[in-house]
mmCIF file of C-alpha atoms and ligand atoms in Angstrom:
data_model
loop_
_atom_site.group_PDB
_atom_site.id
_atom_site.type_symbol
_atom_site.label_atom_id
_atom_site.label_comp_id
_atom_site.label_asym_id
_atom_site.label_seq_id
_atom_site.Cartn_x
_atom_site.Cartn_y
_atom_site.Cartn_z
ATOM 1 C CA UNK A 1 0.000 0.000 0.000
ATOM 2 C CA UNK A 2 1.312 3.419 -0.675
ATOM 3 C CA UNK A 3 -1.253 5.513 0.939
ATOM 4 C CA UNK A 4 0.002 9.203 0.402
ATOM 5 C CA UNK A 5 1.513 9.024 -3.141
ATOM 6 C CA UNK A 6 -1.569 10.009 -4.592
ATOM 7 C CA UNK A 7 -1.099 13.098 -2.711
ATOM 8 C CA UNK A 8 2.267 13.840 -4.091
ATOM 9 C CA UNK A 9 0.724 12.942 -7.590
ATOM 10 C CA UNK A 10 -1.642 15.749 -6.948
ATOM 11 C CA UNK A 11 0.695 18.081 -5.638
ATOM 12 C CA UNK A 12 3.727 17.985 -7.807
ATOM 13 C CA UNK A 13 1.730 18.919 -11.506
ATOM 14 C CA UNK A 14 -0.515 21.155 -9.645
ATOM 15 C CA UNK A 15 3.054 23.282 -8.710
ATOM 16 C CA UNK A 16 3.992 23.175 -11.812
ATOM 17 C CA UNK A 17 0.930 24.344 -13.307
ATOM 18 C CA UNK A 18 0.359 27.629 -10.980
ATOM 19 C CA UNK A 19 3.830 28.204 -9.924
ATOM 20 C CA UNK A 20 6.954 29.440 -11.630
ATOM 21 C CA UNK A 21 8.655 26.241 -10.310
ATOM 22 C CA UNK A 22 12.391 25.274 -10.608
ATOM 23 C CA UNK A 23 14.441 22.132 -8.945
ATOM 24 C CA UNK A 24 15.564 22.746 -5.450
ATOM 25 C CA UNK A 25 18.609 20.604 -4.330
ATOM 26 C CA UNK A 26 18.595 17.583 -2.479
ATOM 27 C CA UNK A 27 21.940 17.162 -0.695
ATOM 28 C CA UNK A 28 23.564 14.208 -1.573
ATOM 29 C CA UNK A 29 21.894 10.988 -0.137
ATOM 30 C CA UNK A 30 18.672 12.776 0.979
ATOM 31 C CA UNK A 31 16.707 11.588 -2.757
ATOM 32 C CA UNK A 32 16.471 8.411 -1.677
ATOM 33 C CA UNK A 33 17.225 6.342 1.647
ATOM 34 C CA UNK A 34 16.377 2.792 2.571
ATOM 35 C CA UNK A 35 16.514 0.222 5.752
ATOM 36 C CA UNK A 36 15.689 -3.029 6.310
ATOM 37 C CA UNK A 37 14.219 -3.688 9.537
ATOM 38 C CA UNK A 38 12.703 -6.018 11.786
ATOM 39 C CA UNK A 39 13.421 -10.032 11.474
ATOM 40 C CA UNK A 40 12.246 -12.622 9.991
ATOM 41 C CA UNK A 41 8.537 -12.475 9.281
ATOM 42 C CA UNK A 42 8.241 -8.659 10.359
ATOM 43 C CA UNK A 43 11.198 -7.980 8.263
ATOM 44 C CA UNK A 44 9.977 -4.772 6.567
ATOM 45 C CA UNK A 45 11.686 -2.101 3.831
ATOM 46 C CA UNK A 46 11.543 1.648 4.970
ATOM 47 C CA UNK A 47 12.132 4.006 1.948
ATOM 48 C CA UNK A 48 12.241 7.367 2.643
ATOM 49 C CA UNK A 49 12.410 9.798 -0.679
ATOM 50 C CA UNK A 50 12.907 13.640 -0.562
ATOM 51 C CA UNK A 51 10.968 16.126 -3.485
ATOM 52 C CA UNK A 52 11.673 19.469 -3.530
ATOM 53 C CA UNK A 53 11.150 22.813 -5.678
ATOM 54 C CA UNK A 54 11.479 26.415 -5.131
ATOM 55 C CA UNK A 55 9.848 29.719 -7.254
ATOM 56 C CA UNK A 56 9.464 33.080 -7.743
ATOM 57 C CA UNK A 57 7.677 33.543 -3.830
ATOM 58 C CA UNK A 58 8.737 30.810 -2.678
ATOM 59 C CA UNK A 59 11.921 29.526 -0.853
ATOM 60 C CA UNK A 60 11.850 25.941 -0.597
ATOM 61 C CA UNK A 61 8.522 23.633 -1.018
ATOM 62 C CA UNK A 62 9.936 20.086 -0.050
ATOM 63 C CA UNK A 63 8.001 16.834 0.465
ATOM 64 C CA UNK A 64 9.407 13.722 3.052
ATOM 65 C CA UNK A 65 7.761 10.657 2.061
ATOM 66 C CA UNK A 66 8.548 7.380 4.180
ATOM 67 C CA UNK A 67 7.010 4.150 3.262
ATOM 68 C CA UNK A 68 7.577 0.987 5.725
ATOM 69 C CA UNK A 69 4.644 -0.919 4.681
ATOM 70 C CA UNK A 70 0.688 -1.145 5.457
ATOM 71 C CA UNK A 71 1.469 0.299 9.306
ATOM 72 C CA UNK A 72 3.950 3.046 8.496
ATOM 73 C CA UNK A 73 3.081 5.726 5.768
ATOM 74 C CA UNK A 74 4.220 9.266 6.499
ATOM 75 C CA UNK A 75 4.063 12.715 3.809
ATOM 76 C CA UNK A 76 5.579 15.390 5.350
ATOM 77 C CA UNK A 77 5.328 18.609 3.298
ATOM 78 C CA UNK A 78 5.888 21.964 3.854
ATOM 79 C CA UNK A 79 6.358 25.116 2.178
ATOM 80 C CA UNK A 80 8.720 28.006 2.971
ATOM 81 C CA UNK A 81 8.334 31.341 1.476
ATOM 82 C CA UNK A 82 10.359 33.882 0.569
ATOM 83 C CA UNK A 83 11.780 36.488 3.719
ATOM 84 C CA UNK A 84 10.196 39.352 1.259
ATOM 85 C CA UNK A 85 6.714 37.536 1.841
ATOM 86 C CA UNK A 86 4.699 37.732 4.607
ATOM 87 C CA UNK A 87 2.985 34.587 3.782
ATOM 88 C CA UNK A 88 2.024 31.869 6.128
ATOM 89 C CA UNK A 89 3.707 28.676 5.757
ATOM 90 C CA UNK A 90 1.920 25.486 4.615
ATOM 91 C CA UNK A 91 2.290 22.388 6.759
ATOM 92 C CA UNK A 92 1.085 19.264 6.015
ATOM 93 C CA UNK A 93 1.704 16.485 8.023
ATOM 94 C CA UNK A 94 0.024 13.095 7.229
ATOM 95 C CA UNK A 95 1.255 9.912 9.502
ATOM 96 C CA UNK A 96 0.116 6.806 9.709
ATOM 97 C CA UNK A 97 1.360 4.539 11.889
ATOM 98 C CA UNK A 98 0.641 1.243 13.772
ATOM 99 C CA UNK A 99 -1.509 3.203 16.529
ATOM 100 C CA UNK A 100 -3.831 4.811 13.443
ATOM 101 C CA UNK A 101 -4.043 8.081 11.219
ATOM 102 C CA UNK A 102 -2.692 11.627 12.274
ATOM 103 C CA UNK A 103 -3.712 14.398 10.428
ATOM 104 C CA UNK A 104 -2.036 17.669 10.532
ATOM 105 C CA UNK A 105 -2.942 20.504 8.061
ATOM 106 C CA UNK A 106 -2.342 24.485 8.189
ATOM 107 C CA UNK A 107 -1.571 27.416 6.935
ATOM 108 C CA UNK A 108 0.984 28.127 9.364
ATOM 109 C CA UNK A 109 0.661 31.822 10.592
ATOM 110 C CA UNK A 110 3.997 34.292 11.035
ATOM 111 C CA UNK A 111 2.223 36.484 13.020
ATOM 112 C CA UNK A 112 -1.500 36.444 15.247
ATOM 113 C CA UNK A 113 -2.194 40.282 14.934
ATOM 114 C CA UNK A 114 -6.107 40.315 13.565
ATOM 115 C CA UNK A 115 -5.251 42.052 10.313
ATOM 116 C CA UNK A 116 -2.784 38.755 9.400
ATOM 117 C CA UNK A 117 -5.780 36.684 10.742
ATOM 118 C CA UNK A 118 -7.929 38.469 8.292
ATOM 119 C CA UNK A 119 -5.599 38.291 5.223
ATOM 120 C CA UNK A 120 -4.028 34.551 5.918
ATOM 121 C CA UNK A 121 -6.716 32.603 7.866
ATOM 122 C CA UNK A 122 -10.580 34.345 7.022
ATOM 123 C CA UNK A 123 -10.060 32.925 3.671
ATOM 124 C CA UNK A 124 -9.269 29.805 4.543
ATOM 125 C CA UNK A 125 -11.976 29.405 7.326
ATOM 126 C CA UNK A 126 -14.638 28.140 5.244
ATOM 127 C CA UNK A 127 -12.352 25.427 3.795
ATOM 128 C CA UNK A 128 -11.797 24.043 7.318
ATOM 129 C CA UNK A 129 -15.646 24.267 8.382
ATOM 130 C CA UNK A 130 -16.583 21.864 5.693
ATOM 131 C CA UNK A 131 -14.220 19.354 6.818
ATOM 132 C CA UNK A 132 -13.906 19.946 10.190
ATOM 133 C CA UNK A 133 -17.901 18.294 10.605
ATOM 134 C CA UNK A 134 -16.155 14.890 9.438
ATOM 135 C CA UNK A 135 -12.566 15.339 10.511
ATOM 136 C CA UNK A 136 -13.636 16.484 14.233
ATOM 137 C CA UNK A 137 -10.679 17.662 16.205
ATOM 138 C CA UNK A 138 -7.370 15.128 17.230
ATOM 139 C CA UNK A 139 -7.542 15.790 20.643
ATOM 140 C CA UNK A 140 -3.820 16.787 23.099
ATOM 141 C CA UNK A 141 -0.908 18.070 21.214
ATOM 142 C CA UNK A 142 1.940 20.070 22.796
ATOM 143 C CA UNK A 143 1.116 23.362 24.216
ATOM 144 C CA UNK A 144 4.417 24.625 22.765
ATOM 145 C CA UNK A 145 3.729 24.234 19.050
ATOM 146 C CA UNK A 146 0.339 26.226 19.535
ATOM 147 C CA UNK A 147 1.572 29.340 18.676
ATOM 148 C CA UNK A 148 2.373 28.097 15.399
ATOM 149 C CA UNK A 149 -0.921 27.331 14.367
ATOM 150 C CA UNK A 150 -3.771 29.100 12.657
ATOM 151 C CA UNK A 151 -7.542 29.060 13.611
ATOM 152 C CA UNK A 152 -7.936 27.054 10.600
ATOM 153 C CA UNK A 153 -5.629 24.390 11.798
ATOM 154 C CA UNK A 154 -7.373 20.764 10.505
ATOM 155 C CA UNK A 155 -5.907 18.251 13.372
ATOM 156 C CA UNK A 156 -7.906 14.826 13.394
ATOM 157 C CA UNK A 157 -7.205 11.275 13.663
ATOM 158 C CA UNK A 158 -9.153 9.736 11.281
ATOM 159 C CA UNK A 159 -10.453 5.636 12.650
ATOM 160 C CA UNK A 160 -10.787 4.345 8.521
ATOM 161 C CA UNK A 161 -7.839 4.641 5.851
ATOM 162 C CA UNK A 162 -10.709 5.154 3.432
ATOM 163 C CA UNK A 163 -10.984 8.458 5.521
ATOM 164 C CA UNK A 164 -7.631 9.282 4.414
ATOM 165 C CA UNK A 165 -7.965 8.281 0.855
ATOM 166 C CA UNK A 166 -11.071 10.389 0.516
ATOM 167 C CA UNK A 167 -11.872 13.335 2.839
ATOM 168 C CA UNK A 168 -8.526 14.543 3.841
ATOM 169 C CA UNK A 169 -7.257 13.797 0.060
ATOM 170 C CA UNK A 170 -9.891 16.288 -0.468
ATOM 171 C CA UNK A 171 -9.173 18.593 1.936
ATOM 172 C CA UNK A 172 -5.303 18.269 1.304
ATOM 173 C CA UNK A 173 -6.426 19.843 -2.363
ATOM 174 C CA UNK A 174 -8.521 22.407 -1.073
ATOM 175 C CA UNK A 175 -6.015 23.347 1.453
ATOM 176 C CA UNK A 176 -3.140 23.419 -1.202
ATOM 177 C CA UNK A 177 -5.260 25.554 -4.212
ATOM 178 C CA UNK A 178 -6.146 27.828 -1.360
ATOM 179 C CA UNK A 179 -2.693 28.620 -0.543
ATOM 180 C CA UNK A 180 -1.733 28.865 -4.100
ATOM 181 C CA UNK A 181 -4.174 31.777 -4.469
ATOM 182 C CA UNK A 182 -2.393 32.860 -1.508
ATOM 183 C CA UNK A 183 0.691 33.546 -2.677
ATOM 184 C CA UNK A 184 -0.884 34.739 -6.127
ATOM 185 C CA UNK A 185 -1.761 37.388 -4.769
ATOM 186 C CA UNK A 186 0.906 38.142 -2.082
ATOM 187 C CA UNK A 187 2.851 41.339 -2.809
ATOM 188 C CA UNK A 188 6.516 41.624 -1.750
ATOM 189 C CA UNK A 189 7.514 43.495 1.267
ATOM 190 C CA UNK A 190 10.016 46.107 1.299
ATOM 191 C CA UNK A 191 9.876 47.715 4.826
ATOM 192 C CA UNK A 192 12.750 46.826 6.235
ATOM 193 C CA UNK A 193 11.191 46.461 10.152
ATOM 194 C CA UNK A 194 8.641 44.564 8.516
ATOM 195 C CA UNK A 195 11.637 42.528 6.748
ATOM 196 C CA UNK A 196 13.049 41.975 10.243
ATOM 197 C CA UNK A 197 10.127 40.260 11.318
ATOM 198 C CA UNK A 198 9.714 38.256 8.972
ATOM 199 C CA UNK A 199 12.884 36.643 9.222
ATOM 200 C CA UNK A 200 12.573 36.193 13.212
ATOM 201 C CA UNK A 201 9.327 34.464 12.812
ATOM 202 C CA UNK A 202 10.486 32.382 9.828
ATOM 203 C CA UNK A 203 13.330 31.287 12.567
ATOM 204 C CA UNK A 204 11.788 30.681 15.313
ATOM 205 C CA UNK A 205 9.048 28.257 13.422
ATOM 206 C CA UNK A 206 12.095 26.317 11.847
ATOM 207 C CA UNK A 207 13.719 26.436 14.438
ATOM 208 C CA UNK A 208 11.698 25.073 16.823
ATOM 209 C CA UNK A 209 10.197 22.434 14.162
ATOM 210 C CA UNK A 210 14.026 21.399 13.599
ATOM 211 C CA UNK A 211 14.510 20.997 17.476
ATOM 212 C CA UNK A 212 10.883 19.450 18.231
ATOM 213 C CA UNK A 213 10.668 17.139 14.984
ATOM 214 C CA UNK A 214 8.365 14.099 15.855
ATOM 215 C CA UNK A 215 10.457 11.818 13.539
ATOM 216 C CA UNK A 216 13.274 12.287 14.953
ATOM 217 C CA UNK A 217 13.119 9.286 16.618
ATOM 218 C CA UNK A 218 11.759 7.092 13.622
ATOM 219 C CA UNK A 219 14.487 8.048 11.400
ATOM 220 C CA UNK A 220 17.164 8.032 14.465
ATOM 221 C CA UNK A 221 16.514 3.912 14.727
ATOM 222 C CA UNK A 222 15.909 3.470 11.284
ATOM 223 C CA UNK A 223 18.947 5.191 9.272
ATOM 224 C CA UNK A 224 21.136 6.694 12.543
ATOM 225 C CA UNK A 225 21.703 9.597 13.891
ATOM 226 C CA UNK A 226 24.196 11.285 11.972
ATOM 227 C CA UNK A 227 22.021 10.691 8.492
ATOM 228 C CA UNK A 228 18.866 11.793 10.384
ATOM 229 C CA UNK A 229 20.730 15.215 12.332
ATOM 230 C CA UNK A 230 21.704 16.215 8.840
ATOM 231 C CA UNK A 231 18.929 15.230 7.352
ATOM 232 C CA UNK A 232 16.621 17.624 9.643
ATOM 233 C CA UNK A 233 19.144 20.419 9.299
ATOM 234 C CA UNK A 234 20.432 20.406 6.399
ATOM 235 C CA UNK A 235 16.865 19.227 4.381
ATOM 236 C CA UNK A 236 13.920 19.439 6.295
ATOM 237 C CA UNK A 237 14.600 22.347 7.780
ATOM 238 C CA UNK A 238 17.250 24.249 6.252
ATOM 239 C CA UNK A 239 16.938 27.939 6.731
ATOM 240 C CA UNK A 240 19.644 28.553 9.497
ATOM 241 C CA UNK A 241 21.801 27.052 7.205
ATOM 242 C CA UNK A 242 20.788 29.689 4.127
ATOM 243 C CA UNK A 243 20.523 32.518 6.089
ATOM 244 C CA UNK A 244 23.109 34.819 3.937
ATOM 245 C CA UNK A 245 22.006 33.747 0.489
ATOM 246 C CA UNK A 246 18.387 34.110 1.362
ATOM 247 C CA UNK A 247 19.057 37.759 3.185
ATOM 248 C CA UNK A 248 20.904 38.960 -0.158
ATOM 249 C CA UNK A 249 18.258 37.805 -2.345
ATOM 250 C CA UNK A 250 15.964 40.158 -0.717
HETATM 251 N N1 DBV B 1 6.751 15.396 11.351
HETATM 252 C C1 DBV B 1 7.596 16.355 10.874
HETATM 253 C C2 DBV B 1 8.422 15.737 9.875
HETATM 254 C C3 DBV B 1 8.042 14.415 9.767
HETATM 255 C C4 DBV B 1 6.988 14.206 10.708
HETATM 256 C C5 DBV B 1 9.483 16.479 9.131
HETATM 257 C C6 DBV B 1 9.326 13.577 7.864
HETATM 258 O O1 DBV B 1 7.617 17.523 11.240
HETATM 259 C C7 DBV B 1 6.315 12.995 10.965
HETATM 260 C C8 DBV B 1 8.552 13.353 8.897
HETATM 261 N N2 DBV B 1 4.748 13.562 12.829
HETATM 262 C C9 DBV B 1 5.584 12.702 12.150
HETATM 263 C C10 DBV B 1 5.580 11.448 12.810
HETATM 264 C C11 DBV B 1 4.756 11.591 13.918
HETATM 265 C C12 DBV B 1 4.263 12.912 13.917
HETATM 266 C C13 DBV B 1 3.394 13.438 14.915
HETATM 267 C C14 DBV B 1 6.336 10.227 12.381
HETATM 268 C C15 DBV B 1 4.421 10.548 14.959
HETATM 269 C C16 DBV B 1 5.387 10.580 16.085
HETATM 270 C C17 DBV B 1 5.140 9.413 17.016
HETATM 271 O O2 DBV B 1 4.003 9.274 17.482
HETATM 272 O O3 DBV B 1 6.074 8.665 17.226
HETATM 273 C C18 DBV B 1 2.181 18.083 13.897
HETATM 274 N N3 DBV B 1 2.938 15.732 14.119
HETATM 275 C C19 DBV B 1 2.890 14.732 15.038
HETATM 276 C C20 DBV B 1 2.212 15.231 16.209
HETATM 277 C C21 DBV B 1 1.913 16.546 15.959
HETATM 278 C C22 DBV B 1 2.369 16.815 14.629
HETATM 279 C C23 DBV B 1 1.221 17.531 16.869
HETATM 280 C C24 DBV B 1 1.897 14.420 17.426
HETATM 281 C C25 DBV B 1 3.153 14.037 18.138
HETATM 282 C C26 DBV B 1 3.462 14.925 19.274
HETATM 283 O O4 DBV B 1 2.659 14.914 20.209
HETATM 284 O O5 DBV B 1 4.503 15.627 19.205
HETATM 285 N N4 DBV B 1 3.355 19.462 12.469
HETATM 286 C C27 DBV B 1 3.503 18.719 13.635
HETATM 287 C C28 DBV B 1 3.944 19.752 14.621
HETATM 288 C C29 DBV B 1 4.099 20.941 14.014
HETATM 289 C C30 DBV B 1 3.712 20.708 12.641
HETATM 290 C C31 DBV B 1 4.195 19.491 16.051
HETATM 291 C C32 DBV B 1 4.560 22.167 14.667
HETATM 292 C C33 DBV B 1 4.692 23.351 14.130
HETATM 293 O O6 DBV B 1 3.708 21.538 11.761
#
């Protein structure tokens, strides 16, 4: 089973189609990774392959897709804009595992003022109340990662894969066209306070997503720790490491 391919299948034309996209590059050994684990009968191949594409507005859009087999499935994608952009980011994280289906979607906010809520979240708002009546709410998640979400954050565990494969397929699309007309119509920023913020917000969000990622762990046993560090640093989130290209470019 390869439950969120269809997602990338969605995803990867549809950037190319309303985005002015060109290749972003994967450090060496990132495109593709494998382990074989368990023994014997639960002897399973994890694969764990790396997309990712950058335009005009937008920094680095990179996808993480593991695939260990009908109990561990896990897309990963996120979307970093530009410094000159005020633009939220968009998170999607979709992770199945042998405990069920965790749902994560958002346009991740930089700031909470109400005229950001107002450009970045109203529109979306209408988007998450049509899902939200059948993908109700997940339930606990850390306290610290609240301020990174937006009143339209869709957070459900979903009990049926068929959930998965057609409601929060659906919503994924939604989600992803919406932010597309986002960023169509985001201008660039040139105040240079304004400038200033964005680039602490865009750090502390990577930063603390680099620090706090939830797969740390999975990749730590499957592939190590010194593939996994770099691969969270220097891939997943990379920003700290970009800082004086990016800053120039603005
Ligand atoms: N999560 C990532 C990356 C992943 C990934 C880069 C490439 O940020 C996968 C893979 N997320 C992943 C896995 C799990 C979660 C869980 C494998 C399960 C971990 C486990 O149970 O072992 C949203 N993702 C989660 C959880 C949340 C999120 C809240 C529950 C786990 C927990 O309680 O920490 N997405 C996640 C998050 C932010 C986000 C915290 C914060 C800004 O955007």
């Amino acid at each position: 089973m390869t439950l969120y391919q269809p997602f990338l299948d969605y995803a990867i034309p549809l950037l190319k189609e309303r985005l002015d996209l060109a290749a972003y590059p994967i450090p060496a050994g990132f495109e593709r990774k494998e382990s074989l684990t368990g023994k014997g009968k639960k002897e399973q191949l994890v694969v764990t392959t790396s997309h990712a594409f950058k335009s005009s507005k937008l920094r680095q859009i990179r996808a993480a897709h593991v695939e260990g087999g009908d109990a561990l499935q896990v897309l990963n994608f996120v979307i970093f804009p530009q410094l000159n952009y005020d633009l939220p980011f968009f998170g999607a994280d979709l992770v199945t595992l042998p405990g069920g289906h965790l749902i994560a979607l958002d346009m991740q906010p930089l700031f909470h003022d109400a005229a950001y809520q107002k450009q970045y979240s109203d529109p979306i708002l209408p988007i998450f109340n049509t899902y939200q009546k059948e993908l109700p709410w997940g339930g606990d998640f850390p306290d610290e990662a609240k301020p990174f979400f937006s009143p339209a954050f869709l957070w459900t565990r979903p009990k049926e894969t068929e959930a998965v494969q057609t409601t929060v397929f659906e919503a994924f699309k939604d989600y992803l066209q919406a932010y597309l007309d986002l960023v169509e119509q985001a201008p660039p920023v040139t105040d240079s306070q304004r400038l200033g913020e964005i680039l602490e917000a865009q750090r502390r969000y990577i930063n603390y997503r680099a620090a706090k990622d939830p797969a740390r762990g999975m990749f730590t046993r499957f592939y190590g720790e010194e593939w996994t560090e770099e691969y969270i640093h220097g891939f997943l989130f990379d920003l700290e490491r970009h800082i004086p290209e990016v800053q120039q470019s603005v």
